[in-house]
Amino acid sequence: MNAQNILREITPLSEKDCFYVVERFRSEFNFPVHTHPEYELNFIEKAKGAQRIVGDSIEEIDDLELVLITSENLEHVWVNHNHKLTLIREITIQFHPSLFDGNLIHKNQFKSIKEMFEKARKGLLFSRQTIEKVEPLLSSLTVEKSGFYSVLKLMSILHELSKSDDSRILASSSFVGKKDTFESRRVKTIHEYIEQHYREKIKISDVAVLVYMTEGTFSHFIKRRTGKSFTDYVLDVRLGYAVRLLVDSTHPVAEIADLCGFNNLSNFNRIFKKKKLLTPKDFRNQYKKTKMIL
């Protein structure tokens, strides 16, 4: 989505504040798609059927939701969708990236938090098990009167979240335009090649040669490092660019399919719906519903 069409949220945080926390109870979501420079941790309870949009990820949520976002340009929003208008509980924590400036974030004890922040540049969704573990801490933070102890509680929450091994990245690398800083050189080489040639037919043999591997070894390598087959990895890159065009341009869907390396429109529609659970046309319309022109 073009940056001019997105609300840039002005948060209540001042430069002297460490963080901002608010607990809300409401029957519906009514805030438009937005961005902000602050890091945000958002907990939502009893909003089953609502829809979460984070970058190019659009998903219907369950009755418990916890998402961390650490990119100032990653658009996000929650909308009513299929929610039945029961009372929603929401806890939002926002804090300056500068809270971890200097050497603190580079200390060994903060390594897992640093890596979590990197992943959360694309939006990071936590599992129900993790949410249930940190919910008491989140709740206690909303009523903590001591500023000092509230900071300690926030640190504890972030530490617990960073130790969970079942979180899931939401937006695609192609949409966000950032690569993971901790990927190996070979994965970066592979990704850069795909980004340069995603409009063309990409052969696994050509990419394997780049990293001095046989096709079999390469297939195992890419699966181990990315959790995806080579075919799915290429598809995700192409879909990321396709989504960006659907959001940012008025190009016809057929033209976008061609520009992003899909061999025909029906194939593009089929793959897109399988991956995003919406047709390209519906995806574009969904974004139009949530954007605000300023």
PDB file of C-alpha atoms in Angstrom:
ATOM      1  CA  MET A   1       0.000   0.000   0.000  1.00  0.00           C
ATOM      2  CA  ASN A   2       1.306   3.420  -0.890  1.00  0.00           C
ATOM      3  CA  ALA A   3       2.617   5.180   2.203  1.00  0.00           C
ATOM      4  CA  GLN A   4       0.502   8.242   1.399  1.00  0.00           C
ATOM      5  CA  ASN A   5      -2.643   6.142   1.878  1.00  0.00           C
ATOM      6  CA  ILE A   6      -1.795   4.871   5.353  1.00  0.00           C
ATOM      7  CA  LEU A   7      -2.450   6.513   8.672  1.00  0.00           C
ATOM      8  CA  ARG A   8       0.795   7.318  10.491  1.00  0.00           C
ATOM      9  CA  GLU A   9      -0.251   6.859  14.109  1.00  0.00           C
ATOM     10  CA  ILE A  10       0.948   9.407  16.642  1.00  0.00           C
ATOM     11  CA  THR A  11       1.339   7.511  19.904  1.00  0.00           C
ATOM     12  CA  PRO A  12       1.132   9.066  23.419  1.00  0.00           C
ATOM     13  CA  LEU A  13       4.793   8.237  24.090  1.00  0.00           C
ATOM     14  CA  SER A  14       7.163  11.097  24.828  1.00  0.00           C
ATOM     15  CA  GLU A  15      10.942  10.913  24.556  1.00  0.00           C
ATOM     16  CA  LYS A  16      11.117  10.642  28.354  1.00  0.00           C
ATOM     17  CA  ASP A  17       8.823   7.602  28.534  1.00  0.00           C
ATOM     18  CA  CYS A  18      10.078   4.025  28.459  1.00  0.00           C
ATOM     19  CA  PHE A  19       6.825   2.563  27.176  1.00  0.00           C
ATOM     20  CA  TYR A  20       3.057   3.000  26.988  1.00  0.00           C
ATOM     21  CA  VAL A  21       0.499   0.375  27.997  1.00  0.00           C
ATOM     22  CA  VAL A  22      -3.269   0.495  27.731  1.00  0.00           C
ATOM     23  CA  GLU A  23      -6.018  -2.052  28.399  1.00  0.00           C
ATOM     24  CA  ARG A  24      -9.257  -1.593  26.439  1.00  0.00           C
ATOM     25  CA  PHE A  25     -12.641  -3.308  26.422  1.00  0.00           C
ATOM     26  CA  ARG A  26     -14.751  -2.787  23.321  1.00  0.00           C
ATOM     27  CA  SER A  27     -17.267  -4.509  21.100  1.00  0.00           C
ATOM     28  CA  GLU A  28     -15.622  -3.876  17.722  1.00  0.00           C
ATOM     29  CA  PHE A  29     -12.457  -2.743  15.922  1.00  0.00           C
ATOM     30  CA  ASN A  30     -12.649   0.689  14.310  1.00  0.00           C
ATOM     31  CA  PHE A  31      -9.053   1.862  13.770  1.00  0.00           C
ATOM     32  CA  PRO A  32      -7.783   2.015  10.150  1.00  0.00           C
ATOM     33  CA  VAL A  33      -4.666   0.380   8.775  1.00  0.00           C
ATOM     34  CA  HIS A  34      -1.670   2.224  10.162  1.00  0.00           C
ATOM     35  CA  THR A  35       2.061   2.337  10.919  1.00  0.00           C
ATOM     36  CA  HIS A  36       4.142   3.895  13.689  1.00  0.00           C
ATOM     37  CA  PRO A  37       7.858   4.077  14.561  1.00  0.00           C
ATOM     38  CA  GLU A  38       7.367   2.501  17.994  1.00  0.00           C
ATOM     39  CA  TYR A  39       7.610  -1.249  18.621  1.00  0.00           C
ATOM     40  CA  GLU A  40       4.221  -2.723  19.478  1.00  0.00           C
ATOM     41  CA  LEU A  41       3.038  -5.817  21.343  1.00  0.00           C
ATOM     42  CA  ASN A  42      -0.701  -6.366  20.930  1.00  0.00           C
ATOM     43  CA  PHE A  43      -2.748  -8.863  22.984  1.00  0.00           C
ATOM     44  CA  ILE A  44      -6.376  -9.546  21.981  1.00  0.00           C
ATOM     45  CA  GLU A  45      -8.875 -11.793  23.759  1.00  0.00           C
ATOM     46  CA  LYS A  46     -12.410 -12.865  22.765  1.00  0.00           C
ATOM     47  CA  ALA A  47     -12.271 -11.550  19.195  1.00  0.00           C
ATOM     48  CA  LYS A  48     -12.590 -14.888  17.396  1.00  0.00           C
ATOM     49  CA  GLY A  49     -13.512 -14.378  13.763  1.00  0.00           C
ATOM     50  CA  ALA A  50     -11.894 -10.946  13.501  1.00  0.00           C
ATOM     51  CA  GLN A  51      -9.271 -10.456  10.824  1.00  0.00           C
ATOM     52  CA  ARG A  52      -5.622  -9.521  11.261  1.00  0.00           C
ATOM     53  CA  ILE A  53      -3.790  -7.732   8.447  1.00  0.00           C
ATOM     54  CA  VAL A  54      -0.008  -7.433   8.847  1.00  0.00           C
ATOM     55  CA  GLY A  55       1.768  -6.555   5.607  1.00  0.00           C
ATOM     56  CA  ASP A  56       0.653  -9.126   3.053  1.00  0.00           C
ATOM     57  CA  SER A  57      -0.638 -11.535   5.711  1.00  0.00           C
ATOM     58  CA  ILE A  58      -4.425 -11.618   6.073  1.00  0.00           C
ATOM     59  CA  GLU A  59      -5.784 -14.188   8.527  1.00  0.00           C
ATOM     60  CA  GLU A  60      -8.868 -14.806  10.641  1.00  0.00           C
ATOM     61  CA  ILE A  61      -7.889 -14.910  14.303  1.00  0.00           C
ATOM     62  CA  ASP A  62      -8.870 -17.193  17.185  1.00  0.00           C
ATOM     63  CA  ASP A  63     -10.042 -16.136  20.648  1.00  0.00           C
ATOM     64  CA  LEU A  64      -6.445 -15.447  21.834  1.00  0.00           C
ATOM     65  CA  GLU A  65      -3.996 -13.318  19.859  1.00  0.00           C
ATOM     66  CA  LEU A  66      -0.542 -11.880  20.560  1.00  0.00           C
ATOM     67  CA  VAL A  67       1.538 -10.151  17.881  1.00  0.00           C
ATOM     68  CA  LEU A  68       4.815  -8.226  18.047  1.00  0.00           C
ATOM     69  CA  ILE A  69       5.676  -5.661  15.341  1.00  0.00           C
ATOM     70  CA  THR A  70       9.068  -3.897  15.236  1.00  0.00           C
ATOM     71  CA  SER A  71       9.112  -2.203  11.819  1.00  0.00           C
ATOM     72  CA  GLU A  72       8.052   1.416  11.525  1.00  0.00           C
ATOM     73  CA  ASN A  73       6.776   0.884   7.964  1.00  0.00           C
ATOM     74  CA  LEU A  74       4.875  -2.390   8.397  1.00  0.00           C
ATOM     75  CA  GLU A  75       1.179  -1.600   7.955  1.00  0.00           C
ATOM     76  CA  HIS A  76      -1.182  -3.474  10.247  1.00  0.00           C
ATOM     77  CA  VAL A  77      -4.754  -3.491  11.483  1.00  0.00           C
ATOM     78  CA  TRP A  78      -7.413  -5.709  13.071  1.00  0.00           C
ATOM     79  CA  VAL A  79     -10.911  -5.559  11.540  1.00  0.00           C
ATOM     80  CA  ASN A  80     -14.270  -7.014  12.598  1.00  0.00           C
ATOM     81  CA  HIS A  81     -14.711  -9.443   9.676  1.00  0.00           C
ATOM     82  CA  ASN A  82     -16.634 -12.431  11.180  1.00  0.00           C
ATOM     83  CA  HIS A  83     -16.425 -11.341  14.811  1.00  0.00           C
ATOM     84  CA  LYS A  84     -19.820 -11.615  16.568  1.00  0.00           C
ATOM     85  CA  LEU A  85     -19.479  -8.358  18.538  1.00  0.00           C
ATOM     86  CA  THR A  86     -18.796  -9.905  21.949  1.00  0.00           C
ATOM     87  CA  LEU A  87     -16.776  -7.777  24.360  1.00  0.00           C
ATOM     88  CA  ILE A  88     -13.141  -7.707  23.206  1.00  0.00           C
ATOM     89  CA  ARG A  89     -10.256  -7.312  25.619  1.00  0.00           C
ATOM     90  CA  GLU A  90      -7.112  -5.708  24.220  1.00  0.00           C
ATOM     91  CA  ILE A  91      -3.765  -4.853  25.824  1.00  0.00           C
ATOM     92  CA  THR A  92      -1.413  -2.748  23.716  1.00  0.00           C
ATOM     93  CA  ILE A  93       2.196  -2.030  24.687  1.00  0.00           C
ATOM     94  CA  GLN A  94       4.259   0.420  22.646  1.00  0.00           C
ATOM     95  CA  PHE A  95       7.883   1.332  23.298  1.00  0.00           C
ATOM     96  CA  HIS A  96      10.656   3.238  21.561  1.00  0.00           C
ATOM     97  CA  PRO A  97      13.338   1.217  19.742  1.00  0.00           C
ATOM     98  CA  SER A  98      15.765   3.485  21.632  1.00  0.00           C
ATOM     99  CA  LEU A  99      14.776   1.699  24.856  1.00  0.00           C
ATOM    100  CA  PHE A 100      17.377  -0.866  23.787  1.00  0.00           C
ATOM    101  CA  ASP A 101      19.899   1.560  22.299  1.00  0.00           C
ATOM    102  CA  GLY A 102      23.570   1.312  23.075  1.00  0.00           C
ATOM    103  CA  ASN A 103      25.254  -1.922  24.086  1.00  0.00           C
ATOM    104  CA  LEU A 104      22.436  -3.477  26.131  1.00  0.00           C
ATOM    105  CA  ILE A 105      20.767  -5.311  23.243  1.00  0.00           C
ATOM    106  CA  HIS A 106      24.154  -6.710  22.162  1.00  0.00           C
ATOM    107  CA  LYS A 107      24.869  -8.375  25.502  1.00  0.00           C
ATOM    108  CA  ASN A 108      24.676 -12.181  25.628  1.00  0.00           C
ATOM    109  CA  GLN A 109      21.702 -12.069  28.001  1.00  0.00           C
ATOM    110  CA  PHE A 110      19.673 -10.154  25.404  1.00  0.00           C
ATOM    111  CA  LYS A 111      20.622 -12.234  22.370  1.00  0.00           C
ATOM    112  CA  SER A 112      17.243 -13.980  22.126  1.00  0.00           C
ATOM    113  CA  ILE A 113      15.370 -10.665  22.420  1.00  0.00           C
ATOM    114  CA  LYS A 114      17.534  -9.126  19.698  1.00  0.00           C
ATOM    115  CA  GLU A 115      16.798 -12.037  17.354  1.00  0.00           C
ATOM    116  CA  MET A 116      13.087 -11.814  18.180  1.00  0.00           C
ATOM    117  CA  PHE A 117      13.056  -8.111  17.292  1.00  0.00           C
ATOM    118  CA  GLU A 118      14.640  -8.932  13.924  1.00  0.00           C
ATOM    119  CA  LYS A 119      11.954 -11.514  13.147  1.00  0.00           C
ATOM    120  CA  ALA A 120       9.210  -9.156  14.314  1.00  0.00           C
ATOM    121  CA  ARG A 121      10.108  -6.659  11.594  1.00  0.00           C
ATOM    122  CA  LYS A 122       7.730  -8.796   9.527  1.00  0.00           C
ATOM    123  CA  GLY A 123       5.258  -9.278  12.375  1.00  0.00           C
ATOM    124  CA  LEU A 124       5.563 -12.163  14.828  1.00  0.00           C
ATOM    125  CA  LEU A 125       2.583 -14.241  15.986  1.00  0.00           C
ATOM    126  CA  PHE A 126       2.860 -16.230  19.225  1.00  0.00           C
ATOM    127  CA  SER A 127       1.191 -19.554  20.006  1.00  0.00           C
ATOM    128  CA  ARG A 128      -1.670 -20.080  22.445  1.00  0.00           C
ATOM    129  CA  GLN A 129       0.678 -21.883  24.850  1.00  0.00           C
ATOM    130  CA  THR A 130       3.021 -18.885  24.927  1.00  0.00           C
ATOM    131  CA  ILE A 131       0.150 -16.413  25.254  1.00  0.00           C
ATOM    132  CA  GLU A 132      -1.303 -18.272  28.229  1.00  0.00           C
ATOM    133  CA  LYS A 133       2.132 -18.231  29.859  1.00  0.00           C
ATOM    134  CA  VAL A 134       2.652 -14.449  29.579  1.00  0.00           C
ATOM    135  CA  GLU A 135      -0.973 -13.290  30.013  1.00  0.00           C
ATOM    136  CA  PRO A 136      -0.659 -12.942  33.834  1.00  0.00           C
ATOM    137  CA  LEU A 137       2.401 -10.730  33.312  1.00  0.00           C
ATOM    138  CA  LEU A 138       0.565  -8.642  30.730  1.00  0.00           C
ATOM    139  CA  SER A 139      -2.405  -8.225  33.050  1.00  0.00           C
ATOM    140  CA  SER A 140      -0.233  -7.261  36.019  1.00  0.00           C
ATOM    141  CA  LEU A 141       1.614  -4.711  33.881  1.00  0.00           C
ATOM    142  CA  THR A 142      -1.629  -2.797  33.241  1.00  0.00           C
ATOM    143  CA  VAL A 143      -2.099  -2.152  36.977  1.00  0.00           C
ATOM    144  CA  GLU A 144       1.545  -1.745  38.061  1.00  0.00           C
ATOM    145  CA  LYS A 145       1.959   1.638  39.785  1.00  0.00           C
ATOM    146  CA  SER A 146       5.748   1.691  40.009  1.00  0.00           C
ATOM    147  CA  GLY A 147       7.458   2.871  36.843  1.00  0.00           C
ATOM    148  CA  PHE A 148      10.646   1.013  37.750  1.00  0.00           C
ATOM    149  CA  TYR A 149       8.937  -2.340  38.352  1.00  0.00           C
ATOM    150  CA  SER A 150       6.789  -1.912  35.262  1.00  0.00           C
ATOM    151  CA  VAL A 151       9.960  -1.744  33.148  1.00  0.00           C
ATOM    152  CA  LEU A 152      11.219  -4.921  34.798  1.00  0.00           C
ATOM    153  CA  LYS A 153       7.910  -6.635  34.001  1.00  0.00           C
ATOM    154  CA  LEU A 154       8.137  -5.538  30.375  1.00  0.00           C
ATOM    155  CA  MET A 155      11.638  -6.968  30.171  1.00  0.00           C
ATOM    156  CA  SER A 156      10.373 -10.236  31.672  1.00  0.00           C
ATOM    157  CA  ILE A 157       7.565 -10.424  29.112  1.00  0.00           C
ATOM    158  CA  LEU A 158       9.959  -9.847  26.222  1.00  0.00           C
ATOM    159  CA  HIS A 159      12.377 -12.419  27.629  1.00  0.00           C
ATOM    160  CA  GLU A 160       9.658 -15.073  27.956  1.00  0.00           C
ATOM    161  CA  LEU A 161       8.436 -14.386  24.413  1.00  0.00           C
ATOM    162  CA  SER A 162      11.951 -14.556  22.993  1.00  0.00           C
ATOM    163  CA  LYS A 163      12.443 -18.013  24.492  1.00  0.00           C
ATOM    164  CA  SER A 164       9.355 -19.489  22.813  1.00  0.00           C
ATOM    165  CA  ASP A 165      10.159 -21.716  19.847  1.00  0.00           C
ATOM    166  CA  ASP A 166       6.702 -21.797  18.278  1.00  0.00           C
ATOM    167  CA  SER A 167       6.227 -18.213  17.051  1.00  0.00           C
ATOM    168  CA  ARG A 168       5.421 -17.566  13.391  1.00  0.00           C
ATOM    169  CA  ILE A 169       6.500 -14.758  11.056  1.00  0.00           C
ATOM    170  CA  LEU A 170       3.535 -13.153   9.282  1.00  0.00           C
ATOM    171  CA  ALA A 171       4.562 -10.895   6.370  1.00  0.00           C
ATOM    172  CA  SER A 172       6.772 -12.092   3.534  1.00  0.00           C
ATOM    173  CA  SER A 173      10.319 -10.832   2.942  1.00  0.00           C
ATOM    174  CA  SER A 174       9.397  -9.636  -0.541  1.00  0.00           C
ATOM    175  CA  PHE A 175       6.561  -7.487   0.813  1.00  0.00           C
ATOM    176  CA  VAL A 176       8.561  -5.993   3.659  1.00  0.00           C
ATOM    177  CA  GLY A 177      11.687  -5.550   1.560  1.00  0.00           C
ATOM    178  CA  LYS A 178      14.021  -6.706   4.324  1.00  0.00           C
ATOM    179  CA  LYS A 179      16.085  -9.866   4.597  1.00  0.00           C
ATOM    180  CA  ASP A 180      16.780 -11.600   7.877  1.00  0.00           C
ATOM    181  CA  THR A 181      20.121 -10.358   9.153  1.00  0.00           C
ATOM    182  CA  PHE A 182      21.025 -13.766  10.597  1.00  0.00           C
ATOM    183  CA  GLU A 183      20.558 -15.786   7.400  1.00  0.00           C
ATOM    184  CA  SER A 184      23.634 -17.523   6.065  1.00  0.00           C
ATOM    185  CA  ARG A 185      25.548 -16.122   3.105  1.00  0.00           C
ATOM    186  CA  ARG A 186      24.306 -18.938   0.908  1.00  0.00           C
ATOM    187  CA  VAL A 187      20.651 -18.293   1.752  1.00  0.00           C
ATOM    188  CA  LYS A 188      21.201 -14.596   1.004  1.00  0.00           C
ATOM    189  CA  THR A 189      22.806 -15.471  -2.314  1.00  0.00           C
ATOM    190  CA  ILE A 190      19.850 -17.693  -3.188  1.00  0.00           C
ATOM    191  CA  HIS A 191      17.312 -15.063  -2.151  1.00  0.00           C
ATOM    192  CA  GLU A 192      19.069 -12.284  -4.078  1.00  0.00           C
ATOM    193  CA  TYR A 193      19.157 -14.424  -7.229  1.00  0.00           C
ATOM    194  CA  ILE A 194      15.441 -15.204  -6.941  1.00  0.00           C
ATOM    195  CA  GLU A 195      14.619 -11.535  -6.358  1.00  0.00           C
ATOM    196  CA  GLN A 196      16.552 -10.595  -9.500  1.00  0.00           C
ATOM    197  CA  HIS A 197      14.966 -13.313 -11.663  1.00  0.00           C
ATOM    198  CA  TYR A 198      11.505 -13.886 -10.157  1.00  0.00           C
ATOM    199  CA  ARG A 199       9.838 -12.694 -13.396  1.00  0.00           C
ATOM    200  CA  GLU A 200      11.610 -15.418 -15.333  1.00  0.00           C
ATOM    201  CA  LYS A 201      11.569 -19.199 -15.231  1.00  0.00           C
ATOM    202  CA  ILE A 202      13.929 -20.253 -12.427  1.00  0.00           C
ATOM    203  CA  LYS A 203      15.578 -23.662 -12.591  1.00  0.00           C
ATOM    204  CA  ILE A 204      16.729 -25.323  -9.393  1.00  0.00           C
ATOM    205  CA  SER A 205      19.878 -26.469 -11.202  1.00  0.00           C
ATOM    206  CA  ASP A 206      20.884 -22.863 -11.973  1.00  0.00           C
ATOM    207  CA  VAL A 207      20.517 -21.800  -8.349  1.00  0.00           C
ATOM    208  CA  ALA A 208      22.271 -24.875  -6.973  1.00  0.00           C
ATOM    209  CA  VAL A 209      25.331 -24.058  -9.081  1.00  0.00           C
ATOM    210  CA  LEU A 210      25.516 -20.601  -7.482  1.00  0.00           C
ATOM    211  CA  VAL A 211      26.136 -22.125  -4.055  1.00  0.00           C
ATOM    212  CA  TYR A 212      28.282 -25.014  -5.314  1.00  0.00           C
ATOM    213  CA  MET A 213      25.795 -27.791  -4.526  1.00  0.00           C
ATOM    214  CA  THR A 214      24.212 -30.681  -6.342  1.00  0.00           C
ATOM    215  CA  GLU A 215      20.453 -30.399  -6.850  1.00  0.00           C
ATOM    216  CA  GLY A 216      19.752 -33.026  -4.184  1.00  0.00           C
ATOM    217  CA  THR A 217      21.994 -31.386  -1.594  1.00  0.00           C
ATOM    218  CA  PHE A 218      20.573 -27.992  -2.462  1.00  0.00           C
ATOM    219  CA  SER A 219      16.970 -29.199  -2.002  1.00  0.00           C
ATOM    220  CA  HIS A 220      17.766 -30.515   1.484  1.00  0.00           C
ATOM    221  CA  PHE A 221      19.668 -27.324   2.327  1.00  0.00           C
ATOM    222  CA  ILE A 222      16.894 -24.915   1.358  1.00  0.00           C
ATOM    223  CA  LYS A 223      14.291 -27.011   3.183  1.00  0.00           C
ATOM    224  CA  ARG A 224      16.405 -27.123   6.332  1.00  0.00           C
ATOM    225  CA  ARG A 225      17.226 -23.408   6.325  1.00  0.00           C
ATOM    226  CA  THR A 226      13.852 -21.968   5.307  1.00  0.00           C
ATOM    227  CA  GLY A 227      11.345 -24.672   6.222  1.00  0.00           C
ATOM    228  CA  LYS A 228      10.083 -24.620   2.623  1.00  0.00           C
ATOM    229  CA  SER A 229      10.718 -26.500  -0.582  1.00  0.00           C
ATOM    230  CA  PHE A 230      12.549 -24.580  -3.300  1.00  0.00           C
ATOM    231  CA  THR A 231       9.320 -24.314  -5.316  1.00  0.00           C
ATOM    232  CA  ASP A 232       7.418 -22.838  -2.351  1.00  0.00           C
ATOM    233  CA  TYR A 233      10.286 -20.471  -1.574  1.00  0.00           C
ATOM    234  CA  VAL A 234      10.186 -19.072  -5.124  1.00  0.00           C
ATOM    235  CA  LEU A 235       6.385 -18.862  -4.990  1.00  0.00           C
ATOM    236  CA  ASP A 236       6.505 -16.862  -1.768  1.00  0.00           C
ATOM    237  CA  VAL A 237       8.906 -14.353  -3.320  1.00  0.00           C
ATOM    238  CA  ARG A 238       6.689 -13.972  -6.386  1.00  0.00           C
ATOM    239  CA  LEU A 239       3.558 -13.657  -4.247  1.00  0.00           C
ATOM    240  CA  GLY A 240       5.215 -10.990  -2.100  1.00  0.00           C
ATOM    241  CA  TYR A 241       5.833  -8.835  -5.182  1.00  0.00           C
ATOM    242  CA  ALA A 242       2.367  -9.597  -6.514  1.00  0.00           C
ATOM    243  CA  VAL A 243       0.753  -8.469  -3.270  1.00  0.00           C
ATOM    244  CA  ARG A 244       2.816  -5.285  -3.310  1.00  0.00           C
ATOM    245  CA  LEU A 245       1.503  -4.511  -6.803  1.00  0.00           C
ATOM    246  CA  LEU A 246      -2.079  -5.357  -5.829  1.00  0.00           C
ATOM    247  CA  VAL A 247      -1.813  -2.928  -2.931  1.00  0.00           C
ATOM    248  CA  ASP A 248       0.298  -0.156  -4.487  1.00  0.00           C
ATOM    249  CA  SER A 249      -0.869  -0.110  -8.111  1.00  0.00           C
ATOM    250  CA  THR A 250      -3.967  -0.206 -10.280  1.00  0.00           C
ATOM    251  CA  HIS A 251      -2.515  -2.762 -12.694  1.00  0.00           C
ATOM    252  CA  PRO A 252      -5.026  -5.421 -13.806  1.00  0.00           C
ATOM    253  CA  VAL A 253      -4.641  -8.753 -12.028  1.00  0.00           C
ATOM    254  CA  ALA A 254      -3.630 -10.472 -15.280  1.00  0.00           C
ATOM    255  CA  GLU A 255      -0.802  -7.984 -15.806  1.00  0.00           C
ATOM    256  CA  ILE A 256       0.412  -8.433 -12.218  1.00  0.00           C
ATOM    257  CA  ALA A 257       0.465 -12.211 -12.709  1.00  0.00           C
ATOM    258  CA  ASP A 258       2.658 -11.770 -15.787  1.00  0.00           C
ATOM    259  CA  LEU A 259       4.950  -9.225 -14.109  1.00  0.00           C
ATOM    260  CA  CYS A 260       5.577 -11.608 -11.198  1.00  0.00           C
ATOM    261  CA  GLY A 261       6.524 -14.694 -13.194  1.00  0.00           C
ATOM    262  CA  PHE A 262       3.288 -16.675 -13.210  1.00  0.00           C
ATOM    263  CA  ASN A 263       2.757 -18.464 -16.510  1.00  0.00           C
ATOM    264  CA  ASN A 264      -0.992 -17.806 -16.727  1.00  0.00           C
ATOM    265  CA  LEU A 265      -3.790 -16.025 -14.893  1.00  0.00           C
ATOM    266  CA  SER A 266      -5.694 -19.121 -13.751  1.00  0.00           C
ATOM    267  CA  ASN A 267      -2.523 -20.579 -12.243  1.00  0.00           C
ATOM    268  CA  PHE A 268      -1.852 -17.284 -10.432  1.00  0.00           C
ATOM    269  CA  ASN A 269      -5.417 -17.118  -9.067  1.00  0.00           C
ATOM    270  CA  ARG A 270      -5.284 -20.734  -7.887  1.00  0.00           C
ATOM    271  CA  ILE A 271      -1.923 -20.385  -6.114  1.00  0.00           C
ATOM    272  CA  PHE A 272      -2.794 -16.998  -4.624  1.00  0.00           C
ATOM    273  CA  LYS A 273      -6.058 -18.255  -3.114  1.00  0.00           C
ATOM    274  CA  LYS A 274      -4.364 -21.373  -1.745  1.00  0.00           C
ATOM    275  CA  LYS A 275      -1.648 -19.305  -0.035  1.00  0.00           C
ATOM    276  CA  LYS A 276      -3.640 -16.232   1.016  1.00  0.00           C
ATOM    277  CA  LEU A 277      -7.140 -17.746   1.341  1.00  0.00           C
ATOM    278  CA  LEU A 278      -8.459 -14.926  -0.852  1.00  0.00           C
ATOM    279  CA  THR A 279      -8.497 -14.326  -4.589  1.00  0.00           C
ATOM    280  CA  PRO A 280      -6.187 -11.517  -5.801  1.00  0.00           C
ATOM    281  CA  LYS A 281      -9.255  -9.350  -6.485  1.00  0.00           C
ATOM    282  CA  ASP A 282     -10.709  -9.952  -3.000  1.00  0.00           C
ATOM    283  CA  PHE A 283      -7.316  -9.299  -1.410  1.00  0.00           C
ATOM    284  CA  ARG A 284      -7.078  -5.928  -3.169  1.00  0.00           C
ATOM    285  CA  ASN A 285     -10.640  -5.032  -2.148  1.00  0.00           C
ATOM    286  CA  GLN A 286      -9.969  -6.003   1.468  1.00  0.00           C
ATOM    287  CA  TYR A 287      -7.043  -3.610   1.614  1.00  0.00           C
ATOM    288  CA  LYS A 288      -9.122  -0.802   0.105  1.00  0.00           C
ATOM    289  CA  LYS A 289     -11.660  -1.213   2.890  1.00  0.00           C
ATOM    290  CA  THR A 290      -9.025  -0.672   5.591  1.00  0.00           C
ATOM    291  CA  LYS A 291      -6.952   2.169   4.193  1.00  0.00           C
ATOM    292  CA  MET A 292      -7.394   5.825   5.071  1.00  0.00           C
ATOM    293  CA  ILE A 293      -6.394   8.593   2.671  1.00  0.00           C
ATOM    294  CA  LEU A 294      -4.912  11.598   4.519  1.00  0.00           C
TER     295      LEU A 294
END
